[in-house]
Amino acid sequence: MQEFDTPFWSWYIIILTVVSIAGTALFLMSQRTRRLAPGEKAQEMEHRWDGDLVELNNPLPSWWVNLFWITLIFAAVYLVLYPGLGSFKGILGWTSFGEHAREMENAKAKYDPVFNQFMGQPVEQVAASGEAREMGQRLFYTYCAQCHGTDAAGATGFPNLTDKDWLYGGDAESIKSSIANGRMGVMPALGAALGEEGTKQVANYVLSLSGANHDAGLATAGKALYDTNCAACHGADAKGMAAMGAPNLTDKVWLYGGSEKAIVETINKGRNGVMPAQLQALGEAKVHLLTAYVYGLGGGMAKPEAPAMPAEAAPVEGAADAAGTSAAQADASAPAAQ
Ligand code: HEC
Ligand code: HEC
């Protein structure tokens, strides 16, 4: 009850409460009229309605009066046991914070073993387990669907997680790092530097890369602008760069739209997609399950540098995941994303 920074308000509430309860009790007692003696008749109180509806001076039925007493006693007992009287904490020491903490504790004791059972297994193996997929899906609906969609297919600005087109890499380690530590795509606003004409030219060059409709003259002029202004991040071949999440511009997959208008807007204003970090809120075990779920949606792939026998190489990679080191490594490789 830190809101009560002076004892005044605490006493104000205590006095109000006690006076109301005592006042109600006094009032109840004052309403106790004497019982009618046997044979005595209740008197008419001179109030008549609708001709024949009369008020008598019968005492209130005792079951009814007793209900009132029960509520008063309940209130008094409650206020002794629980917080309610100003800053008095109640003799049970109950708090809603304490109750919340206790419930969280119970839930942890109950569910942690369920979530933890997959911790020791590599992501690829967890992704193949039906039970883990179901748990992953429920977690995904709760924590991820509002941005990526219930089907994980994404939307403008929110990447599709079901295809093989990845901003930051589709191997288990990269996916886990995306989820655990978050991502921040930084596409700088280059409109001012390029000028309106230059922006149009480079936008048409970008369109040409995926075989979309474009103006060939503008695109040719745009190539040189691309090489000097864009290749550092999107790559000389424009296939993107996972270390900073720069998208592949040669496929037909667009995060922000592939029309000339959308591309010009991207170049003019820049883009800053933010994937919020989840590790702190969800913990290792849930992040591991979510990684496996996303991995298993169809886009999961072996680590690019891995030798040609991914099935055998997998457990080693998974062990690193379980130790929680993968996220840190993958993150260290993406300093530009800050
Ligand atoms: C507030 C919206 C939001 C929420 C919630 C969110 N994401 Fe994201 N996520 C994004 C955005 C935006 C990006 C792309 C970041 C960028 O553009 O650089 C992203 C990127 C990703 C990536 C990398 C994709 C790639 O192509 O490399 C993965 C994996 C991912 N999210 C998984 C998840 C999972 C799993 C959850 C639930 C725990 C989740 N996200 C919750 C917005 C969100
Ligand atoms: C500093 C690195 C950097 C530079 C330089 C850069 N980009 Fe980007 N670009 C990115 C990143 C990162 C994203 C993804 C932004 C996000 O995830 O929100 C992006 C996104 C885009 C997109 C959106 C792609 C989609 O799928 O919707 C286009 C188009 C694009 N860039 C074109 C260009 C062009 C053209 C230039 C040069 C004029 C350029 N970029 C320069 C890093 C860069």
Coordinates of C-alpha atoms and ligand atoms in Angstrom, one line a residue:
M1 CA 0.0 0.0 0.0
Q2 CA 2.7 2.4 -0.9
E3 CA 0.0 4.7 -2.4
F4 CA -0.7 5.9 1.1
D5 CA 2.4 8.0 1.5
T6 CA 1.1 9.5 4.7
P7 CA -0.9 7.7 7.4
F8 CA -3.7 10.2 6.9
W9 CA -5.4 8.4 4.1
S10 CA -4.9 5.0 5.7
W11 CA -6.7 6.3 8.8
Y12 CA -9.3 8.0 6.7
I13 CA -10.3 4.7 5.1
I14 CA -10.1 2.8 8.4
I15 CA -12.4 5.2 10.1
L16 CA -14.8 5.4 7.2
T17 CA -15.0 1.6 7.0
V18 CA -15.4 1.0 10.8
V19 CA -17.9 3.8 11.2
S20 CA -20.0 2.4 8.3
I21 CA -20.0 -1.1 9.6
A22 CA -20.8 0.0 13.2
G23 CA -23.4 2.4 11.9
T24 CA -25.1 -0.4 9.9
A25 CA -25.1 -2.6 13.0
L26 CA -26.6 0.1 15.2
F27 CA -29.3 0.8 12.5
L28 CA -30.1 -2.9 12.4
M29 CA -30.5 -3.1 16.1
S30 CA -32.7 0.0 16.1
Q31 CA -35.0 -1.8 13.7
R32 CA -35.6 -4.6 16.1
T33 CA -39.2 -4.1 17.2
R34 CA -40.7 -6.1 19.9
R35 CA -42.4 -9.4 19.0
L36 CA -46.1 -9.5 19.0
A37 CA -47.6 -11.1 22.0
P38 CA -49.7 -14.2 21.2
G39 CA -53.1 -13.1 20.1
E40 CA -52.0 -9.5 19.6
K41 CA -52.7 -8.0 16.2
A42 CA -50.3 -5.9 14.2
Q43 CA -51.3 -2.3 14.0
E44 CA -52.1 -0.5 10.8
M45 CA -49.6 2.3 10.1
E46 CA -52.0 4.7 8.3
H47 CA -50.4 4.0 5.0
R48 CA -52.7 2.8 2.3
W49 CA -52.1 2.2 -1.4
D50 CA -54.5 1.2 -4.2
G51 CA -57.4 1.1 -1.8
D52 CA -56.5 -2.2 0.0
L53 CA -52.7 -2.4 0.3
V54 CA -51.9 -1.5 3.9
E55 CA -48.7 -1.2 5.9
L56 CA -48.6 -3.0 9.3
N57 CA -46.0 -2.7 12.1
N58 CA -45.0 -6.3 12.0
P59 CA -41.3 -6.8 13.0
L60 CA -38.9 -7.8 10.2
P61 CA -38.7 -11.5 9.7
S62 CA -35.7 -12.8 11.7
W63 CA -34.2 -14.8 8.9
W64 CA -33.9 -11.6 6.9
V65 CA -32.4 -9.6 9.7
N66 CA -29.9 -12.5 10.4
L67 CA -28.7 -12.4 6.8
F68 CA -27.7 -8.8 7.4
W69 CA -25.9 -9.8 10.6
I70 CA -24.0 -12.5 8.6
T71 CA -22.8 -10.0 6.0
L72 CA -21.6 -7.7 8.8
I73 CA -19.8 -10.5 10.6
F74 CA -18.3 -11.6 7.2
A75 CA -17.0 -8.1 6.6
A76 CA -15.4 -7.9 10.0
V77 CA -13.7 -11.3 9.7
Y78 CA -12.6 -10.5 6.2
L79 CA -11.1 -7.2 7.2
V80 CA -9.1 -8.8 10.1
L81 CA -7.7 -11.6 7.8
Y82 CA -7.2 -9.8 4.5
P83 CA -6.0 -6.3 3.4
G84 CA -8.8 -3.8 3.2
L85 CA -8.5 -1.5 6.2
G86 CA -6.3 1.3 5.1
S87 CA -2.7 0.1 5.1
F88 CA -3.4 -2.8 7.6
K89 CA -2.1 -5.9 5.8
G90 CA -4.4 -8.4 7.4
I91 CA -3.2 -11.1 9.8
L92 CA -2.9 -13.7 7.0
G93 CA -0.4 -11.5 5.1
W94 CA -2.1 -12.2 1.8
T95 CA -1.2 -10.0 -1.2
S96 CA -2.3 -10.3 -4.8
F97 CA 1.4 -10.1 -5.7
G98 CA 2.1 -13.0 -3.4
E99 CA -0.8 -14.9 -4.9
H100 CA 0.4 -14.2 -8.4
A101 CA 3.9 -15.3 -7.5
R102 CA 2.5 -18.5 -6.0
E103 CA 0.5 -19.3 -9.0
M104 CA 3.5 -18.7 -11.3
E105 CA 5.5 -21.0 -9.1
N106 CA 2.9 -23.7 -9.3
A107 CA 2.6 -23.3 -13.1
K108 CA 6.4 -23.5 -13.4
A109 CA 6.6 -26.6 -11.3
K110 CA 3.9 -28.2 -13.4
Y111 CA 4.9 -27.1 -16.9
D112 CA 8.6 -26.6 -16.8
P113 CA 9.3 -30.4 -17.0
V114 CA 7.0 -30.5 -20.0
F115 CA 8.8 -27.7 -21.8
N116 CA 12.2 -28.8 -20.6
Q117 CA 11.9 -32.4 -21.9
F118 CA 12.9 -31.2 -25.4
M119 CA 15.8 -29.0 -24.3
G120 CA 18.5 -31.7 -24.7
Q121 CA 17.3 -32.6 -28.2
P122 CA 18.6 -30.9 -31.3
V123 CA 16.1 -28.6 -33.1
E124 CA 15.8 -30.9 -36.1
Q125 CA 14.8 -33.8 -33.9
V126 CA 12.3 -31.7 -31.9
A127 CA 10.8 -30.4 -35.1
A128 CA 10.0 -34.0 -36.1
S129 CA 8.1 -34.7 -32.8
G130 CA 4.3 -34.3 -33.1
E131 CA 3.9 -33.4 -29.5
A132 CA 6.6 -30.7 -29.6
R133 CA 5.0 -29.3 -32.8
E134 CA 1.7 -29.0 -31.0
M135 CA 3.2 -27.2 -28.0
G136 CA 5.2 -25.0 -30.4
Q137 CA 2.1 -24.1 -32.3
R138 CA 0.3 -23.1 -29.1
L139 CA 3.2 -20.9 -28.1
F140 CA 3.3 -19.5 -31.6
Y141 CA -0.4 -18.6 -31.5
T142 CA 0.2 -16.8 -28.1
Y143 CA 3.4 -15.0 -28.7
C144 CA 4.0 -14.7 -32.4
A145 CA 0.8 -14.8 -34.4
Q146 CA -0.1 -11.2 -33.9
C147 CA 2.8 -10.2 -36.1
H148 CA 3.5 -13.3 -38.3
G149 CA -0.1 -14.5 -38.6
T150 CA -1.6 -17.7 -37.3
D151 CA -0.3 -19.5 -40.4
A152 CA 3.1 -17.9 -40.0
A153 CA 2.9 -16.6 -43.5
G154 CA 3.5 -13.0 -42.5
A155 CA 2.3 -9.8 -43.9
T156 CA 3.7 -6.6 -45.2
G157 CA 6.8 -5.8 -43.0
F158 CA 6.5 -9.2 -41.2
P159 CA 8.3 -12.0 -42.8
N160 CA 6.8 -15.3 -44.0
L161 CA 8.3 -18.0 -41.8
T162 CA 7.0 -20.9 -43.9
D163 CA 9.1 -20.5 -47.0
K164 CA 12.8 -21.0 -47.7
D165 CA 13.4 -17.3 -48.1
W166 CA 15.1 -16.0 -44.9
L167 CA 16.4 -12.6 -44.0
Y168 CA 18.7 -13.9 -41.3
G169 CA 19.2 -17.6 -42.2
G170 CA 17.0 -20.6 -42.0
D171 CA 19.3 -23.0 -40.1
A172 CA 18.4 -23.9 -36.6
E173 CA 21.0 -21.6 -35.0
S174 CA 20.0 -18.5 -37.0
I175 CA 16.3 -19.1 -36.4
K176 CA 17.0 -19.5 -32.7
S177 CA 19.0 -16.3 -32.6
S178 CA 16.3 -14.4 -34.4
I179 CA 13.8 -15.5 -31.8
A180 CA 15.9 -15.4 -28.7
N181 CA 17.7 -12.1 -29.3
G182 CA 15.4 -10.3 -31.7
R183 CA 16.4 -8.6 -35.0
M184 CA 16.5 -5.1 -36.2
G185 CA 16.6 -4.6 -39.9
V186 CA 18.2 -1.3 -40.9
M187 CA 17.6 -0.2 -44.4
P188 CA 18.8 3.4 -44.5
A189 CA 16.7 6.2 -46.2
L190 CA 18.7 6.9 -49.4
G191 CA 16.2 9.0 -51.3
A192 CA 17.9 12.3 -50.4
A193 CA 21.3 11.0 -51.5
L194 CA 20.0 9.5 -54.8
G195 CA 17.7 12.2 -55.8
E196 CA 14.3 11.6 -57.4
E197 CA 15.7 10.5 -60.7
G198 CA 18.4 8.3 -59.2
T199 CA 15.8 6.7 -56.9
K200 CA 13.6 5.8 -59.9
Q201 CA 16.6 4.4 -61.8
V202 CA 17.8 2.2 -59.0
A203 CA 14.2 1.1 -58.3
N204 CA 13.9 0.0 -61.9
Y205 CA 17.2 -1.8 -61.6
V206 CA 15.8 -3.6 -58.6
L207 CA 12.7 -4.5 -60.5
S208 CA 14.8 -5.9 -63.3
L209 CA 16.6 -8.3 -60.9
S210 CA 13.6 -10.5 -60.4
G211 CA 12.3 -10.1 -63.9
A212 CA 9.5 -7.8 -63.0
N213 CA 8.1 -5.2 -65.4
H214 CA 10.6 -2.3 -65.6
D215 CA 11.9 0.5 -67.8
A216 CA 15.1 -0.9 -69.3
G217 CA 16.7 2.5 -69.8
L218 CA 16.2 3.5 -66.2
A219 CA 17.4 0.1 -65.0
T220 CA 20.6 0.3 -66.9
A221 CA 21.3 3.7 -65.4
G222 CA 20.4 2.3 -62.0
K223 CA 22.9 -0.5 -62.1
A224 CA 25.9 1.8 -61.3
L225 CA 23.9 3.5 -58.5
Y226 CA 23.1 0.1 -57.1
D227 CA 26.7 -1.0 -57.1
T228 CA 27.9 2.1 -55.2
N229 CA 24.9 2.6 -52.8
C230 CA 23.3 -0.8 -52.2
A231 CA 25.7 -3.7 -53.0
A232 CA 27.5 -3.3 -49.6
C233 CA 24.4 -4.6 -47.9
H234 CA 22.4 -6.5 -50.5
G235 CA 25.4 -8.0 -52.1
A236 CA 27.0 -7.5 -55.6
D237 CA 24.7 -10.2 -56.9
A238 CA 21.8 -8.7 -54.9
K239 CA 21.1 -12.0 -53.3
G240 CA 21.0 -10.4 -49.9
M241 CA 23.2 -10.7 -46.8
A242 CA 21.9 -12.7 -43.8
A243 CA 24.4 -11.1 -41.4
M244 CA 22.4 -7.8 -41.5
G245 CA 19.1 -9.2 -42.7
A246 CA 19.4 -7.4 -46.1
P247 CA 16.8 -9.2 -48.3
N248 CA 17.5 -11.0 -51.5
L249 CA 16.3 -8.6 -54.3
T250 CA 16.5 -11.2 -57.1
D251 CA 13.6 -13.4 -56.0
K252 CA 9.9 -12.5 -56.2
V253 CA 9.5 -12.5 -52.4
W254 CA 8.9 -9.0 -51.0
L255 CA 8.8 -7.9 -47.4
Y256 CA 7.5 -4.5 -48.2
G257 CA 6.0 -4.9 -51.6
G258 CA 7.5 -5.3 -55.1
S259 CA 5.8 -2.6 -57.0
E260 CA 7.8 0.3 -58.2
K261 CA 5.9 2.5 -55.8
A262 CA 6.8 0.3 -52.8
I263 CA 10.4 0.0 -53.8
V264 CA 10.7 3.8 -54.3
E265 CA 9.2 4.2 -50.8
T266 CA 11.6 1.7 -49.3
I267 CA 14.6 3.6 -50.8
N268 CA 13.2 7.1 -49.9
K269 CA 12.2 6.4 -46.4
G270 CA 14.2 3.4 -45.4
R271 CA 12.8 0.5 -43.5
N272 CA 13.3 -0.7 -39.9
G273 CA 11.7 -4.0 -39.2
V274 CA 11.9 -5.0 -35.5
M275 CA 11.6 -8.5 -34.3
P276 CA 11.4 -8.3 -30.5
A277 CA 13.8 -10.5 -28.4
Q278 CA 12.0 -13.3 -26.6
L279 CA 14.6 -15.0 -24.5
Q280 CA 14.0 -13.0 -21.4
A281 CA 10.3 -13.3 -21.4
L282 CA 9.9 -16.9 -22.5
G283 CA 13.1 -18.6 -21.3
E284 CA 15.3 -21.1 -23.1
A285 CA 12.9 -24.0 -23.2
K286 CA 10.1 -22.2 -25.0
V287 CA 12.5 -20.5 -27.4
H288 CA 13.8 -23.9 -28.2
L289 CA 10.3 -25.3 -28.9
L290 CA 9.4 -22.2 -31.0
T291 CA 12.7 -22.6 -33.0
A292 CA 11.8 -26.2 -33.7
Y293 CA 8.2 -25.2 -34.7
V294 CA 9.4 -22.5 -37.1
Y295 CA 12.1 -24.7 -38.4
G296 CA 9.5 -27.4 -39.1
L297 CA 7.1 -25.1 -41.0
G298 CA 8.8 -25.8 -44.3
G299 CA 11.7 -23.4 -44.5
G300 CA 14.2 -25.0 -42.1
M301 CA 17.5 -25.8 -43.6
A302 CA 20.9 -27.1 -42.7
K303 CA 23.7 -24.7 -41.8
P304 CA 25.2 -23.3 -45.0
E305 CA 28.8 -24.1 -44.1
A306 CA 27.9 -27.6 -42.8
P307 CA 29.4 -30.5 -44.7
A308 CA 27.2 -32.5 -47.0
M309 CA 25.8 -34.9 -44.4
P310 CA 23.4 -32.8 -42.5
A311 CA 21.6 -35.7 -40.7
E312 CA 24.9 -36.7 -39.0
A313 CA 26.0 -33.2 -38.4
A314 CA 22.8 -32.2 -36.7
P315 CA 23.3 -33.4 -33.2
V316 CA 26.5 -31.4 -32.8
E317 CA 24.6 -28.3 -33.8
G318 CA 21.8 -29.1 -31.5
A319 CA 24.1 -29.6 -28.6
A320 CA 25.4 -26.1 -29.1
D321 CA 21.7 -24.9 -29.1
A322 CA 21.0 -26.6 -25.9
A323 CA 23.9 -25.0 -24.2
G324 CA 22.5 -21.6 -25.3
T325 CA 25.7 -20.6 -27.0
S326 CA 24.4 -20.5 -30.6
A327 CA 22.4 -17.4 -30.0
A328 CA 25.4 -15.4 -28.8
Q329 CA 27.6 -16.6 -31.7
A330 CA 25.0 -15.8 -34.3
D331 CA 24.4 -12.4 -32.8
A332 CA 28.1 -11.5 -32.8
S333 CA 28.1 -12.0 -36.5
A334 CA 25.4 -9.3 -37.0
P335 CA 26.8 -6.1 -35.5
A336 CA 25.4 -4.0 -38.3
A337 CA 21.9 -4.9 -37.1
Q338 CA 22.3 -2.5 -34.2
Ligands
HEC1 C1 5.9 -7.3 -32.8 C2 5.9 -8.1 -34.0 C3 6.6 -9.4 -33.9 C4 6.4 -10.4 -33.0 C5 5.5 -10.5 -31.8 C6 7.2 -11.5 -33.4 N1 7.9 -11.2 -34.5 FE1 9.3 -12.3 -35.5 N2 9.7 -10.8 -36.7 C7 9.0 -9.6 -36.7 C8 9.6 -8.7 -37.7 C9 9.2 -7.3 -38.1 C10 10.7 -9.5 -38.3 C11 11.6 -9.0 -39.4 C12 12.7 -8.2 -38.8 C13 13.4 -7.4 -39.9 O1 12.8 -6.9 -40.8 O2 14.6 -7.3 -39.8 C14 10.7 -10.8 -37.6 C15 11.6 -11.8 -37.9 C16 11.5 -13.0 -37.4 C17 12.4 -14.1 -37.8 C18 13.5 -14.1 -38.8 C19 12.9 -14.3 -40.2 C20 13.9 -14.4 -41.3 O3 13.5 -14.3 -42.4 O4 15.1 -14.5 -41.0 C21 11.9 -15.2 -37.1 C22 12.5 -16.6 -37.2 C23 10.8 -14.8 -36.3 N3 10.6 -13.5 -36.5 C24 10.1 -15.6 -35.4 C25 9.2 -15.2 -34.5 C26 8.7 -16.0 -33.4 C27 8.9 -17.5 -33.2 C28 7.9 -15.2 -32.7 C29 7.1 -15.5 -31.4 C30 7.9 -15.8 -30.3 C31 8.0 -13.8 -33.3 N4 8.8 -13.9 -34.3 C32 7.3 -12.7 -32.8 C33 8.0 -9.2 -35.9 C34 7.5 -9.9 -34.8
HEC2 C1 23.1 -0.5 -44.6 C2 22.7 -1.6 -45.4 C3 21.7 -1.3 -46.6 C4 21.9 -0.5 -47.6 C5 23.1 0.4 -47.9 C6 20.8 -0.7 -48.5 N1 19.9 -1.6 -47.9 FE1 18.1 -2.1 -48.7 N2 17.7 -3.1 -47.0 C7 18.6 -3.4 -46.0 C8 17.9 -4.1 -45.0 C9 18.5 -4.6 -43.6 C10 16.6 -4.3 -45.4 C11 15.5 -5.0 -44.7 C12 14.8 -4.0 -43.8 C13 13.9 -4.6 -42.8 O1 14.0 -5.8 -42.5 O2 13.1 -3.9 -42.2 C14 16.5 -3.7 -46.7 C15 15.4 -3.7 -47.5 C16 15.3 -3.3 -48.8 C17 14.2 -3.5 -49.7 C18 12.9 -4.1 -49.4 C19 12.9 -5.6 -49.9 C20 11.6 -6.3 -49.7 O3 11.7 -7.5 -49.7 O4 10.6 -5.6 -49.6 C21 14.6 -2.9 -50.9 C22 13.7 -2.9 -52.2 C23 15.9 -2.4 -50.7 N3 16.3 -2.7 -49.5 C24 16.6 -1.8 -51.7 C25 17.8 -1.2 -51.5 C26 18.4 -0.3 -52.5 C27 17.9 -0.1 -53.9 C28 19.5 0.2 -51.9 C29 20.5 1.2 -52.5 C30 19.9 2.4 -53.0 C31 19.6 -0.3 -50.6 N4 18.5 -1.1 -50.4 C32 20.6 0.0 -49.7 C33 19.9 -2.9 -45.9 C34 20.4 -2.0 -46.8

